[in-house]
Short mmCIF file of C-alpha atoms and ligand atoms in Angstrom, two decimals:
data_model
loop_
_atom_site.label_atom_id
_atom_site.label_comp_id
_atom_site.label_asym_id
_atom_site.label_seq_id
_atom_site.Cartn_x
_atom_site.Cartn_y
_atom_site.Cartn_z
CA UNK A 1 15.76 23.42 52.26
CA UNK A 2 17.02 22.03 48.77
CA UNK A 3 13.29 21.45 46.93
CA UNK A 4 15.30 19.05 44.84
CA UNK A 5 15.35 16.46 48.08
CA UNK A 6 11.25 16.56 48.16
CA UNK A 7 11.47 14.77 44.75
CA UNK A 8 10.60 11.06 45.53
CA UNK A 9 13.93 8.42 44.75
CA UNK A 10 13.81 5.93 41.84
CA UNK A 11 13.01 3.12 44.33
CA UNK A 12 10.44 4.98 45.52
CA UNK A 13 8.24 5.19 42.60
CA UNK A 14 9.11 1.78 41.27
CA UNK A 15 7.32 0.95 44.50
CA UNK A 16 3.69 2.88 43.74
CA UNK A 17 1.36 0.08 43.00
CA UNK A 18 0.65 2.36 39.52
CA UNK A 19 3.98 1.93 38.29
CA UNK A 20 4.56 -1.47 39.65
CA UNK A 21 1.66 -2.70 37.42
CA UNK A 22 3.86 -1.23 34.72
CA UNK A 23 6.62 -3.34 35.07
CA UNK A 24 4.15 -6.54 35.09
CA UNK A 25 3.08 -5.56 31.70
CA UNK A 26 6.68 -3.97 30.41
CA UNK A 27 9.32 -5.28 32.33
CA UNK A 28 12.05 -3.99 34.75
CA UNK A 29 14.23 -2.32 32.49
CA UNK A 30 12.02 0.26 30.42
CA UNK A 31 9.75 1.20 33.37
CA UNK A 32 12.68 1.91 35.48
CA UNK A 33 14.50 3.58 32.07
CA UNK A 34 11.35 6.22 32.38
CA UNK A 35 11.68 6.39 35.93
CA UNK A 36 14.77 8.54 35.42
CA UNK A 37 13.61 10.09 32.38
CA UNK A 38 11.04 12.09 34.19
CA UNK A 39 12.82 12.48 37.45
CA UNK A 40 15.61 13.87 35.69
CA UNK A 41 13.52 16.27 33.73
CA UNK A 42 11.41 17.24 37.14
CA UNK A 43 14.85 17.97 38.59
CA UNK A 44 16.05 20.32 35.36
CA UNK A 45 12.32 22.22 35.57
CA UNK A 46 12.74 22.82 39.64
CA UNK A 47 16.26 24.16 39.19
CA UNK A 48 15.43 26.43 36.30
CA UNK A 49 12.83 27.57 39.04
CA UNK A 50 9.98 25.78 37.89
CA UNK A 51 7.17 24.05 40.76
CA UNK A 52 8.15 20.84 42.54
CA UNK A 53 5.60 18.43 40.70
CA UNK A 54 3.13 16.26 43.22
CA UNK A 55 3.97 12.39 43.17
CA UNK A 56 0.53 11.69 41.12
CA UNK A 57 1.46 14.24 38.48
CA UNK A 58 5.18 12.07 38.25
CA UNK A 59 3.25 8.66 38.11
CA UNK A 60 1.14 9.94 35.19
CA UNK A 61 3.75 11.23 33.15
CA UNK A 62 6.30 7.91 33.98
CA UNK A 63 3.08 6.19 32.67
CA UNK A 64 2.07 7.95 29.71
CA UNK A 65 6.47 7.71 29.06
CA UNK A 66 6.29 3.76 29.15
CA UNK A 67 2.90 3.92 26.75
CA UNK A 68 4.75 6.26 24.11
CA UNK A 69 8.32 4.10 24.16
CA UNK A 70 5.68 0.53 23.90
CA UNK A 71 3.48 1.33 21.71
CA UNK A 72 4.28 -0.45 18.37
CA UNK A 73 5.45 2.15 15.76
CA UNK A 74 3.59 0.20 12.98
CA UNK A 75 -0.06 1.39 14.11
CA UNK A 76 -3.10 0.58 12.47
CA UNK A 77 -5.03 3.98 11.57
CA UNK A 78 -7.94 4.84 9.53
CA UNK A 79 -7.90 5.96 6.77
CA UNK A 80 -10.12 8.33 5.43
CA UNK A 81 -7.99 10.26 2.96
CA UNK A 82 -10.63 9.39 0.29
CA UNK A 83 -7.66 7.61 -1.37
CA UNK A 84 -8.35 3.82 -1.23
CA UNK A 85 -4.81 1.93 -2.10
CA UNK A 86 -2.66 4.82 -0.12
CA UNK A 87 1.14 3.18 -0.46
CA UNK A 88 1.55 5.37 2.86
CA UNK A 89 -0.89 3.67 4.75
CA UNK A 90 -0.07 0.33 3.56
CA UNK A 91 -1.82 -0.07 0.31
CA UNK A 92 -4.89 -2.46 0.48
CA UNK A 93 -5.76 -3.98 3.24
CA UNK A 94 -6.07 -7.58 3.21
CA UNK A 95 -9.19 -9.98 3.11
CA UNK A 96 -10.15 -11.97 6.37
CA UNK A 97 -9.39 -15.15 4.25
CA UNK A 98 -5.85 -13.91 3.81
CA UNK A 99 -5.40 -12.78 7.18
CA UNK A 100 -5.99 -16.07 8.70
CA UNK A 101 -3.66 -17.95 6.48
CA UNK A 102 -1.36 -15.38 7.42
CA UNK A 103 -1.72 -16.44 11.17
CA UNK A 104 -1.31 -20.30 10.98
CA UNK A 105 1.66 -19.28 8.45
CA UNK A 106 3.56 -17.75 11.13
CA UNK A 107 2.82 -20.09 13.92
CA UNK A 108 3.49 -23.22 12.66
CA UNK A 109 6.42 -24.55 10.45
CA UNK A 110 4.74 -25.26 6.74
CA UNK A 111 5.64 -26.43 3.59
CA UNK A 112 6.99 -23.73 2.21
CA UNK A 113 9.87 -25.18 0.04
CA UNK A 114 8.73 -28.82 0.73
CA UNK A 115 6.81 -31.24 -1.15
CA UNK A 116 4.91 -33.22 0.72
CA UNK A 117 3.72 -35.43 -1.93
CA UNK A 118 7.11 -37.01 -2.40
CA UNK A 119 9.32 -35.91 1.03
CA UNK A 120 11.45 -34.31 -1.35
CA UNK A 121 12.93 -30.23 -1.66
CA UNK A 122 9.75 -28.09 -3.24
CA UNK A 123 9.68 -25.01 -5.14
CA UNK A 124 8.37 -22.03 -3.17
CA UNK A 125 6.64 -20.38 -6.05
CA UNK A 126 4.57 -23.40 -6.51
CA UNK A 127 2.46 -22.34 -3.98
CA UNK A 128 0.73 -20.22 -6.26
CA UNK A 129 2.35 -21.31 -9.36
CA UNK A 130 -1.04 -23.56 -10.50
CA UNK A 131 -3.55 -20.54 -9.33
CA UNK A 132 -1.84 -18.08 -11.03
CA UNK A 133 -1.73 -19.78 -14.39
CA UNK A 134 -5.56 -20.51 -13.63
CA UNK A 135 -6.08 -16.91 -13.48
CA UNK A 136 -4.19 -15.25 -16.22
CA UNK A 137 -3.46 -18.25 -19.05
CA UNK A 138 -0.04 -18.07 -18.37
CA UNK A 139 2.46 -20.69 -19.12
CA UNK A 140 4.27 -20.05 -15.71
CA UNK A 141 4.48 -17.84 -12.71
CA UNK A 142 6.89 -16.76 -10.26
CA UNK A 143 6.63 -13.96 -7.13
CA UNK A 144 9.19 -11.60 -5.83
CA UNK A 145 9.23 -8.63 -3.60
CA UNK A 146 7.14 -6.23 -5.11
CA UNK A 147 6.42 -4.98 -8.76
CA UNK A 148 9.59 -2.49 -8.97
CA UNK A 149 11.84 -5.67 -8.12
CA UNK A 150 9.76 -8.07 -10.81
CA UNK A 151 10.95 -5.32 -13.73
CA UNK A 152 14.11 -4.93 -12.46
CA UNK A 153 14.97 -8.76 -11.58
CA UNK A 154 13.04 -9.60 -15.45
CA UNK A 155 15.29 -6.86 -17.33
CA UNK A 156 18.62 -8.08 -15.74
CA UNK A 157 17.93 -11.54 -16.66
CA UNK A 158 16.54 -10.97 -20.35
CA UNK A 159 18.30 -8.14 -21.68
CA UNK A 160 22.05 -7.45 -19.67
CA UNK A 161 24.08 -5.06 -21.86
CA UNK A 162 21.35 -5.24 -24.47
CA UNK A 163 18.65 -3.11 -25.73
CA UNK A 164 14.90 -2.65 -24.51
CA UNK A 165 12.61 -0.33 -26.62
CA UNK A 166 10.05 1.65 -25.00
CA UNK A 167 7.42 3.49 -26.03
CA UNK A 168 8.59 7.44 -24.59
CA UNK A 169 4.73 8.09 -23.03
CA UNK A 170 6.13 5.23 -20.71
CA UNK A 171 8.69 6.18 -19.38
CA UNK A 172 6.88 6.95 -15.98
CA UNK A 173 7.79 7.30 -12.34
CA UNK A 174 6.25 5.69 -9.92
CA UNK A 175 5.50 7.29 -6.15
CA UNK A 176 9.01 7.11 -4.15
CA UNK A 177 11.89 5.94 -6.40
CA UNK A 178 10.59 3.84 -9.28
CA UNK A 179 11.70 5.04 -12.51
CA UNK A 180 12.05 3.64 -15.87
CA UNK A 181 14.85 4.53 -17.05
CA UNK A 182 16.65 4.41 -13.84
CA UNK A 183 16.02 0.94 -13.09
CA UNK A 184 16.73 0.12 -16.42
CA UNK A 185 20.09 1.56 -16.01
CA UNK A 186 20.59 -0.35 -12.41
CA UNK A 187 19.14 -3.75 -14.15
CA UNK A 188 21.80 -3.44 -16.81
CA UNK A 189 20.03 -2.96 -19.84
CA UNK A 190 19.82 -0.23 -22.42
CA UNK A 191 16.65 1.85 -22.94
CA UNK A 192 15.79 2.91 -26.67
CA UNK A 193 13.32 5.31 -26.47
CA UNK A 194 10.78 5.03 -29.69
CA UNK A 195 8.19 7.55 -30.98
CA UNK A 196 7.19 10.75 -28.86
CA UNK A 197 5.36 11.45 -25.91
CA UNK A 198 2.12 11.32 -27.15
CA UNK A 199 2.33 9.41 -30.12
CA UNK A 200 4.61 6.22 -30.99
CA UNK A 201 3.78 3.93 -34.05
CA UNK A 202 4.61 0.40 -34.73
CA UNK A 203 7.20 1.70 -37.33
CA UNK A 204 9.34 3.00 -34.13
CA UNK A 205 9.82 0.19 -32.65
CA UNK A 206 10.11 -1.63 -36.60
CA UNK A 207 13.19 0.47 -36.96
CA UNK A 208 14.62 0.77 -33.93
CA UNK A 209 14.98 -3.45 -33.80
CA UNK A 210 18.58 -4.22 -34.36
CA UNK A 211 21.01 -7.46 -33.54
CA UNK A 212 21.23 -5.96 -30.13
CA UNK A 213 18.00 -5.26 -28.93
CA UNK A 214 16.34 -8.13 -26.31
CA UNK A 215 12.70 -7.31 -26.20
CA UNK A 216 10.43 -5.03 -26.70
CA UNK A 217 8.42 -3.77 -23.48
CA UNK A 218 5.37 -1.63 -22.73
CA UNK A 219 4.77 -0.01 -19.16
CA UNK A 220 1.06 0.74 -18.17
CA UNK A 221 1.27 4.06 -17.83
CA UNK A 222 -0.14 3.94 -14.30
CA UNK A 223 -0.42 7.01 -13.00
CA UNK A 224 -1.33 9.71 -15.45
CA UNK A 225 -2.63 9.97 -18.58
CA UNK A 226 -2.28 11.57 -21.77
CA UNK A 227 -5.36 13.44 -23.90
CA UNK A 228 -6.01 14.58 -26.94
CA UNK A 229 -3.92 13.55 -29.73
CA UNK A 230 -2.08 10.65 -28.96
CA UNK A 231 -1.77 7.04 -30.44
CA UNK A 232 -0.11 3.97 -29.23
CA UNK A 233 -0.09 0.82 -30.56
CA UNK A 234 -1.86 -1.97 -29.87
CA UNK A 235 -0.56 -4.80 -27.82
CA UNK A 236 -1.45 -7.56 -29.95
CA UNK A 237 0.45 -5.75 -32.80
CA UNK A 238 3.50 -5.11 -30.62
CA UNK A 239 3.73 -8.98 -29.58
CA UNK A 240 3.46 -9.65 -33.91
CA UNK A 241 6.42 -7.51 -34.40
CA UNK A 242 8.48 -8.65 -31.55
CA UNK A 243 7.34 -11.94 -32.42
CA UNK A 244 8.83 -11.72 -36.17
CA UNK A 245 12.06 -10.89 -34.89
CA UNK A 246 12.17 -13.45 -32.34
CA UNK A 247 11.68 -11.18 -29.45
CA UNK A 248 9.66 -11.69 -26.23
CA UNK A 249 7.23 -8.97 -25.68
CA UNK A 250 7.16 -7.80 -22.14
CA UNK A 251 4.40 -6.17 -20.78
CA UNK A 252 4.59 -4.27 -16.80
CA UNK A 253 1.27 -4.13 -16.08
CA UNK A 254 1.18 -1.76 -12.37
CA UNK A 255 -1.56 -2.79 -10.69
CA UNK A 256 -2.53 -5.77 -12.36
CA UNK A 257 -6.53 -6.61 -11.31
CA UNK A 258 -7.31 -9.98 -12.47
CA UNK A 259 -10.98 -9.60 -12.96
CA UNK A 260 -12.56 -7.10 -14.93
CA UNK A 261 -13.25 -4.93 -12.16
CA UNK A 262 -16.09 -2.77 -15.10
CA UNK A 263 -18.15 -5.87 -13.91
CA UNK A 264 -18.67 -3.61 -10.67
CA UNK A 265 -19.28 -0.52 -12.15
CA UNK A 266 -15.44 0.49 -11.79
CA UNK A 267 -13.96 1.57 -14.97
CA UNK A 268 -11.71 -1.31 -16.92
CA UNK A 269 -8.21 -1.44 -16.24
CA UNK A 270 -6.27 -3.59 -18.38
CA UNK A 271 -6.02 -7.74 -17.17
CA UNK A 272 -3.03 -10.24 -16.85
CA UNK A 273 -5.17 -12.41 -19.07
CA UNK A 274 -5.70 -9.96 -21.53
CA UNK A 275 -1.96 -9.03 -21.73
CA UNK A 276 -1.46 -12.80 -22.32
CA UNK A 277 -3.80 -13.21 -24.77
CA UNK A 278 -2.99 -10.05 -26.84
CA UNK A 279 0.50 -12.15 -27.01
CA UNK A 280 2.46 -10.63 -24.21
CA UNK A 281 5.00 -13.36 -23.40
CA UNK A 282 5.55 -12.12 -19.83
CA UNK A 283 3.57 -9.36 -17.82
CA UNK A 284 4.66 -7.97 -14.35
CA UNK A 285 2.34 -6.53 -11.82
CA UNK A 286 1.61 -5.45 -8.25
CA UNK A 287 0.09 -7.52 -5.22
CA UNK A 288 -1.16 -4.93 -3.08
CA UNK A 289 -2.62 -2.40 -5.53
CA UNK A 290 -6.61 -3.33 -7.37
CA UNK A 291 -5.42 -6.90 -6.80
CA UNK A 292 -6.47 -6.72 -3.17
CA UNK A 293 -3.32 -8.84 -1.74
CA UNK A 294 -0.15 -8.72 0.12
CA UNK A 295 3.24 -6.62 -1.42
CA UNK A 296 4.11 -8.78 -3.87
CA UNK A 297 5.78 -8.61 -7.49
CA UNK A 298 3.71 -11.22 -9.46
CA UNK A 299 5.67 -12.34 -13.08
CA UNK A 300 3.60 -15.01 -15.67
CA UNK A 301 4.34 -15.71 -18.66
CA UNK A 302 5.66 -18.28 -21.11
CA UNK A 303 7.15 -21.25 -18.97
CA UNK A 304 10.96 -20.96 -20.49
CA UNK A 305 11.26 -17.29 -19.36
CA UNK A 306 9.87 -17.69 -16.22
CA UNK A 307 12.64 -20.71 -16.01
CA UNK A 308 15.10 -18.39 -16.72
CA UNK A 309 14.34 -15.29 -14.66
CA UNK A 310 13.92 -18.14 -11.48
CA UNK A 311 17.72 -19.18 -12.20
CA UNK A 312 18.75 -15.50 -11.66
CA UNK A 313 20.95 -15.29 -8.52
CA UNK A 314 19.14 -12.06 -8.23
CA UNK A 315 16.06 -14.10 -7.63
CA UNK A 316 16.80 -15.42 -4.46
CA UNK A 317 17.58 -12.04 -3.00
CA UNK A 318 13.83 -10.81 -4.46
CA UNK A 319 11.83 -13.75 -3.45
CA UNK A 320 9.15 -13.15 -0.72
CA UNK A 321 8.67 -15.63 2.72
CA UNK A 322 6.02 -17.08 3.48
CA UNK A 323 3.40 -14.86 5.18
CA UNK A 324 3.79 -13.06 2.04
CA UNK A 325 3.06 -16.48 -0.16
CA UNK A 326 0.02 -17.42 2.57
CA UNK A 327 -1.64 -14.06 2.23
CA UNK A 328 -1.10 -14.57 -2.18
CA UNK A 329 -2.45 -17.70 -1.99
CA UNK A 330 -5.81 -16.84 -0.26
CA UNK A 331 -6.57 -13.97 -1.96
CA UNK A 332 -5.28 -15.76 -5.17
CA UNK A 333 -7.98 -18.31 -4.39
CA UNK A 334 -10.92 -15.40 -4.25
CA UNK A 335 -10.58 -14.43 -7.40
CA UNK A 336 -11.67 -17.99 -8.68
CA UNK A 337 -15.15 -16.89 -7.53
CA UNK A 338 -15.45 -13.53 -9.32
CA UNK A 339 -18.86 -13.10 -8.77
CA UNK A 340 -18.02 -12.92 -5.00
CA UNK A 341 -15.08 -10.46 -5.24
CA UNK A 342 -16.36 -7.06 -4.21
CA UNK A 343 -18.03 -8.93 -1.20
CA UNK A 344 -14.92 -10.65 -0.06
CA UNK A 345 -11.28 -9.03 -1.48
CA UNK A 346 -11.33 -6.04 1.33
CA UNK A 347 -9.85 -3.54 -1.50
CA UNK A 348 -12.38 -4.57 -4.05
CA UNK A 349 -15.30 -3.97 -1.86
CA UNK A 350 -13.92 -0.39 -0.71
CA UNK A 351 -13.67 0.44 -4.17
CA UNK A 352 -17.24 -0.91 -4.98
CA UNK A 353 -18.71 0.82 -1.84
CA UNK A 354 -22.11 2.29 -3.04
CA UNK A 355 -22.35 6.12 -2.39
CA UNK A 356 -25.62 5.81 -0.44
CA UNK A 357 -23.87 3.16 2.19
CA UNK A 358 -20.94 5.64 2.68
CA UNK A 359 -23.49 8.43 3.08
CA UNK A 360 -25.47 6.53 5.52
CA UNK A 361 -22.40 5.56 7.46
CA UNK A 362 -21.52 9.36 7.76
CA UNK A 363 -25.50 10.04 9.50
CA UNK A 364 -24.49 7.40 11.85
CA UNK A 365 -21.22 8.75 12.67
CA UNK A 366 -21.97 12.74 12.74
CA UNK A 367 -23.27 13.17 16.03
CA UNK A 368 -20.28 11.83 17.55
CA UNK A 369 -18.33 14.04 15.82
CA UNK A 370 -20.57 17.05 16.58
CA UNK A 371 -19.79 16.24 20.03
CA UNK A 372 -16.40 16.19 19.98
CA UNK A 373 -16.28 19.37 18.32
CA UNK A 374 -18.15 20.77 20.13
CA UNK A 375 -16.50 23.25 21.68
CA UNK A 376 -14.71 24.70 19.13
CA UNK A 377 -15.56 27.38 16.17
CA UNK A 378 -16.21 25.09 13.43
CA UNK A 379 -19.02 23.99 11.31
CA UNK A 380 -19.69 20.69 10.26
CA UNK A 381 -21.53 19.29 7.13
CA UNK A 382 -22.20 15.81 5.42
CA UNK A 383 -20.66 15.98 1.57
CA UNK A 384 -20.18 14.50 -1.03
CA UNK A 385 -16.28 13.24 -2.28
CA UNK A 386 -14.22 12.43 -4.55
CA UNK A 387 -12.26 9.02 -3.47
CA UNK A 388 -9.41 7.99 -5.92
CA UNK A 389 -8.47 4.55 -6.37
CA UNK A 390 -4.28 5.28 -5.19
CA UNK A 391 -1.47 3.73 -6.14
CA UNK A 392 -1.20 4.94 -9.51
CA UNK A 393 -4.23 3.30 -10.68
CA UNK A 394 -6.99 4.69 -12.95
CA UNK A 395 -5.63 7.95 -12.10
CA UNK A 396 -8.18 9.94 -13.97
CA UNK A 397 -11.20 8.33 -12.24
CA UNK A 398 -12.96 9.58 -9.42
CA UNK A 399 -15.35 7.70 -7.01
CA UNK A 400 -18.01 9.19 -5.87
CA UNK A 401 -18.19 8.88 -1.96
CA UNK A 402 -19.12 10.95 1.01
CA UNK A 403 -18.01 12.29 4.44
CA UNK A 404 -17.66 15.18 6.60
CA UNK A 405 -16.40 18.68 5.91
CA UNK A 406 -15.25 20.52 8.52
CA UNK A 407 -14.60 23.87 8.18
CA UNK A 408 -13.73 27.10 10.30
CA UNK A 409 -16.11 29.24 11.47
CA UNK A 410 -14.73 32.82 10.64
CA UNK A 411 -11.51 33.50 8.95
CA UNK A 412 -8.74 31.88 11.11
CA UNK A 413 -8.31 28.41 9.47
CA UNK A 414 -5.69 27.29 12.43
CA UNK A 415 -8.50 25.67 14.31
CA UNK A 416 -8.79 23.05 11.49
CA UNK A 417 -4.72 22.05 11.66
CA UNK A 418 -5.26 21.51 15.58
CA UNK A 419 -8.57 19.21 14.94
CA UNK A 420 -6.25 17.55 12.22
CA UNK A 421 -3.32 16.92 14.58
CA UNK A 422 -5.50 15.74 17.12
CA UNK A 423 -7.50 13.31 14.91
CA UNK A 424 -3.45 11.99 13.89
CA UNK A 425 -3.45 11.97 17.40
CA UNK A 426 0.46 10.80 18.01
CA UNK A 427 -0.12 11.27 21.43
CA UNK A 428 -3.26 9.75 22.24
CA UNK A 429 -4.15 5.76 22.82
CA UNK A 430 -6.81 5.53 20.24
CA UNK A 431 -6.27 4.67 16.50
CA UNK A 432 -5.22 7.80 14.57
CA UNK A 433 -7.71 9.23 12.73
CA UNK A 434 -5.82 10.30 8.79
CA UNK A 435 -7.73 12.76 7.12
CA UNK A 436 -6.88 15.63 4.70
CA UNK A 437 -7.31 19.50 4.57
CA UNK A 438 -8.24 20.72 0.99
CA UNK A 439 -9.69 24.24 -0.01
CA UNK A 440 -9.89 25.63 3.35
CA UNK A 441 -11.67 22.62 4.94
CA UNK A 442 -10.83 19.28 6.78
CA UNK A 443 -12.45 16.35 4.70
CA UNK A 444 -12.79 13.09 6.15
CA UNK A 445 -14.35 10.08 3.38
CA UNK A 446 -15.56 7.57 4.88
CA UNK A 447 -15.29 5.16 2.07
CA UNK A 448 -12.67 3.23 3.91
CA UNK A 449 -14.12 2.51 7.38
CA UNK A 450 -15.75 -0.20 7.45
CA UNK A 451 -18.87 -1.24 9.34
CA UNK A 452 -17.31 -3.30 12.02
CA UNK A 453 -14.79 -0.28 12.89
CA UNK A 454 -17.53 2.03 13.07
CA UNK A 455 -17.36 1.90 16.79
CA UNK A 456 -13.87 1.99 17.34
CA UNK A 457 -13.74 5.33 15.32
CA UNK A 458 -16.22 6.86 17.29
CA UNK A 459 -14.36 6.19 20.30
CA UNK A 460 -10.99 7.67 18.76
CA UNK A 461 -13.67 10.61 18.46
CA UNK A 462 -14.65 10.80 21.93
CA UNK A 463 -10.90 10.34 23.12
CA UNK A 464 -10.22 13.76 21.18
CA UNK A 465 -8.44 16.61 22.59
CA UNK A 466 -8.16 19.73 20.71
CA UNK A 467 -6.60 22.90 22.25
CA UNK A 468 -8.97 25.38 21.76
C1 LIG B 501 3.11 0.56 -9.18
C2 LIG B 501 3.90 0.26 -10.40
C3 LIG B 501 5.20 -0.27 -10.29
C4 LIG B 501 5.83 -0.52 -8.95
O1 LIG B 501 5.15 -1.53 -8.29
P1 LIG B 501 5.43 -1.83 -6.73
O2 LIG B 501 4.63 -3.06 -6.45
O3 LIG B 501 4.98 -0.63 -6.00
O4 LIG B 501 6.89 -2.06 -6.60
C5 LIG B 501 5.88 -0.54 -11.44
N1 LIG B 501 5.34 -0.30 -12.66
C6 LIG B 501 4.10 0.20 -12.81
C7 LIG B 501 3.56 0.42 -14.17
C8 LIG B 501 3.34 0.49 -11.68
O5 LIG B 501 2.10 0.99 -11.79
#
């Protein structure tokens, strides 16, 4: 007899009370999509001589089929990377305040572009418009996408065809595709590189001013630093010169924390305010790096600029919606509390996470971890870490943080790749666990999991499969 006849119909498993619960859940369509999936691949194994599977083993795999093609692809992991604003993993994650503001943004209509003062057509930027200026002294404020898209949309509407001198230790990329120069290029404008790469004086960018050039700019060089003997020149005497001649001095500021985050023992990274007050007349920074908020390219400055960058046409293909605007506004609103900040901005309070907490978190988590490694030839250890900030910012400092190190008993170092896949754990239910393998050993920080998700990760733990 033809084995290939023993394998149960389409209808037939649609029927199994299993995989009719499925289609409660899923719907029609995709369960009975998977249906033939795996009967068609049951028939390819038996005629390539492989064993007729039982019925249960089919239901299992039809169900762990419809799991794989439901589950959302944008799944919520932890991170413990040690690196705190990962763009990879979404950058910071955002404050309860924000996230409910975010909710009752997307289920009801709001005033987005509305005034409801006067029944009239509103501005959407003024939803954050008045705490922005709070915040930074600024004239004027408007939001777009994302940093990279507030530089690009600020160059093509201040300086088209003409010339923007930059300091050439700026001339930085940023993670992915964010160059300089490039988006210079793309935004129309011609770059004049001044001085060198470690040292640029005020008299470069004196002499390099001509009939031609639109403003002068200075890009926070992020992500690296230089040592040694270098020199750049202050901002306040870079917004004189530009000043003299007439020039708006434009200042993109990268991640952009508006509170002097040295207050909490991190190390001081350059303000909004300060830029303003050092005579920037327009600074540019991120929303999701130390500022603790959604994506978002934030742009204040003096209140004719601003005017003039919002009647770019470009503008209106930049501009954010409004779960993007909710989520600004309420984490906008922490920072008028500062004193508050690394209790209630989620990023801030990662950052600021005491050693000793992170420490004791790891005590409380290592026995679960023990266990699920039980069986394997590894050892285990609490350490202390290294976290970095991410994103490009403070890229020098360190923060010092714990976790576990797990490392291979013995030579063979494969062990640790097959408890790091599992801990990713594409295939399993349970939030992947993102760690990272350095120097021969698997180091998870656990700066970034919180309290409340302590649980939840030590269930991912217990769901762990490794192939020994
Ligand atoms: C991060 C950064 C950018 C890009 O910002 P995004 O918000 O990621 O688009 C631009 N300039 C500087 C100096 C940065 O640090």
């Amino acid at each position: 007899m033809n084995p290939l006849s023993l394998l149960p119909s389409v209808d037939r498993l649609l029927s199994v009370a299993a995989i009719s619960s499925l289609i409660d859940l899923h719907g029609r369509a995709i369960v009975t999509g998977v249906v033939r999936e795996v009967l068609g691949a049951a028939r390819e194994a038996v005629k390539q001589g492989g064993a007729l599977p039982s019925e249960d083993a089919l239901i299992t795999r039809v169900g762990a089929g419809v799991t794989a093609k439901t589950r959302p692809k944008l799944r919520p992991v932890f991170n413990l990377t040690g690196t705190v604003l990962h763009t990879n993993l979404g950058r910071a994650p955002l404050p309860e305040e924000a996230v409910q503001a975010l909710l009752t943004a997307a289920r009801s209509p709001c005033a987005l572009e509305y005034d409801i003062a006067s029944g009239g057509r509103g501005d959407r930027d003024d939803i954050v418009n008045d705490l922005l200026c709070e915040l930074t002294g600024a004239e004027a404020a408007t939001v777009v996408n994302n940093n990279a898209a507030a530089v690009f949309l600020l160059l093509n509407t201040l300086a088209p065809r003409k010339e923007v001198i930059v300091s050439r230790g700026e001339l930085i990329e940023i993670g992915g595709a964010f160059r300089v120069p490039d988006i210079m290029q793309r935004a129309g404008a011609r770059l004049v590189e001044v001085g060198t790469t470690n040292r640029t004086h005020l008299k470069d960018f004196a002499e390099s001013i001509t009939s031609r050039t639109a403003m002068l700019m200075k890009v926070h060089a992020s992500n690296y630093a230089i040592h040694g003997f270098t020199h750049a020149v202050p901002e306040a005497e870079l917004a004189a010169l530009a000043h003299q001649n007439n020039l708006p001095f434009v200042i993109d500021l990268g991640s952009g924390t508006l509170s002097d985050l040295s207050a909490h023992g991190l190390p001081h990274e350059p303000t909004p305010r300060e830029a303003i007050a050092a005579g920037a007349d327009l600074v540019s920074f991120s929303g999701d790096k130390l500022l603790g908020g959604p994506q978002a390219g934030l742009l204040v400055g003096r209140r004719d600029l601003i005017a003039r960058i919002k009647k770019n046409p470009l503008k209106r293909c930049l501009r954010v919606g409004k779960l993007t605007l909710a989520a600004l506004e309420a984490v906008l609103a922490l920072y008028r509390d500062p004193d508050r900040l690394h209790q209630r901005v989620t990023a801030v309070r990662q950052l600021t996470r005491p050693e000793d907490d992170i420490r004791a978190a790891a005590g409380r988590l290592l026995p679960a971890l023990q266990t699920a490694l039980a069986a394997l030839p590894v050892t285990i250890e609490i350490v202390a870490l290294k976290s970095q900030i991410g994103s490009g910012s403070l890229p020098v400092d360190r923060l010092p943080s714990a976790g576990f190190a797990i490392r291979p008993q013995g030579k063979k170092g494969g062990v640790l790749n097959r408890i790091e896949g599992a801990l990713r754990g594409a295939a399993h239910p349970l939030r992947p666990v993102i760690g990272r393998i350095e120097e021969g050993a698997l180091l998870l920080d656990l700066r970034c999991l919180d309290l409340a998700d302590e649980g939840e990760f030590a269930a991912a733990l217990a769901g762990l499969r490794v192939s020994p």
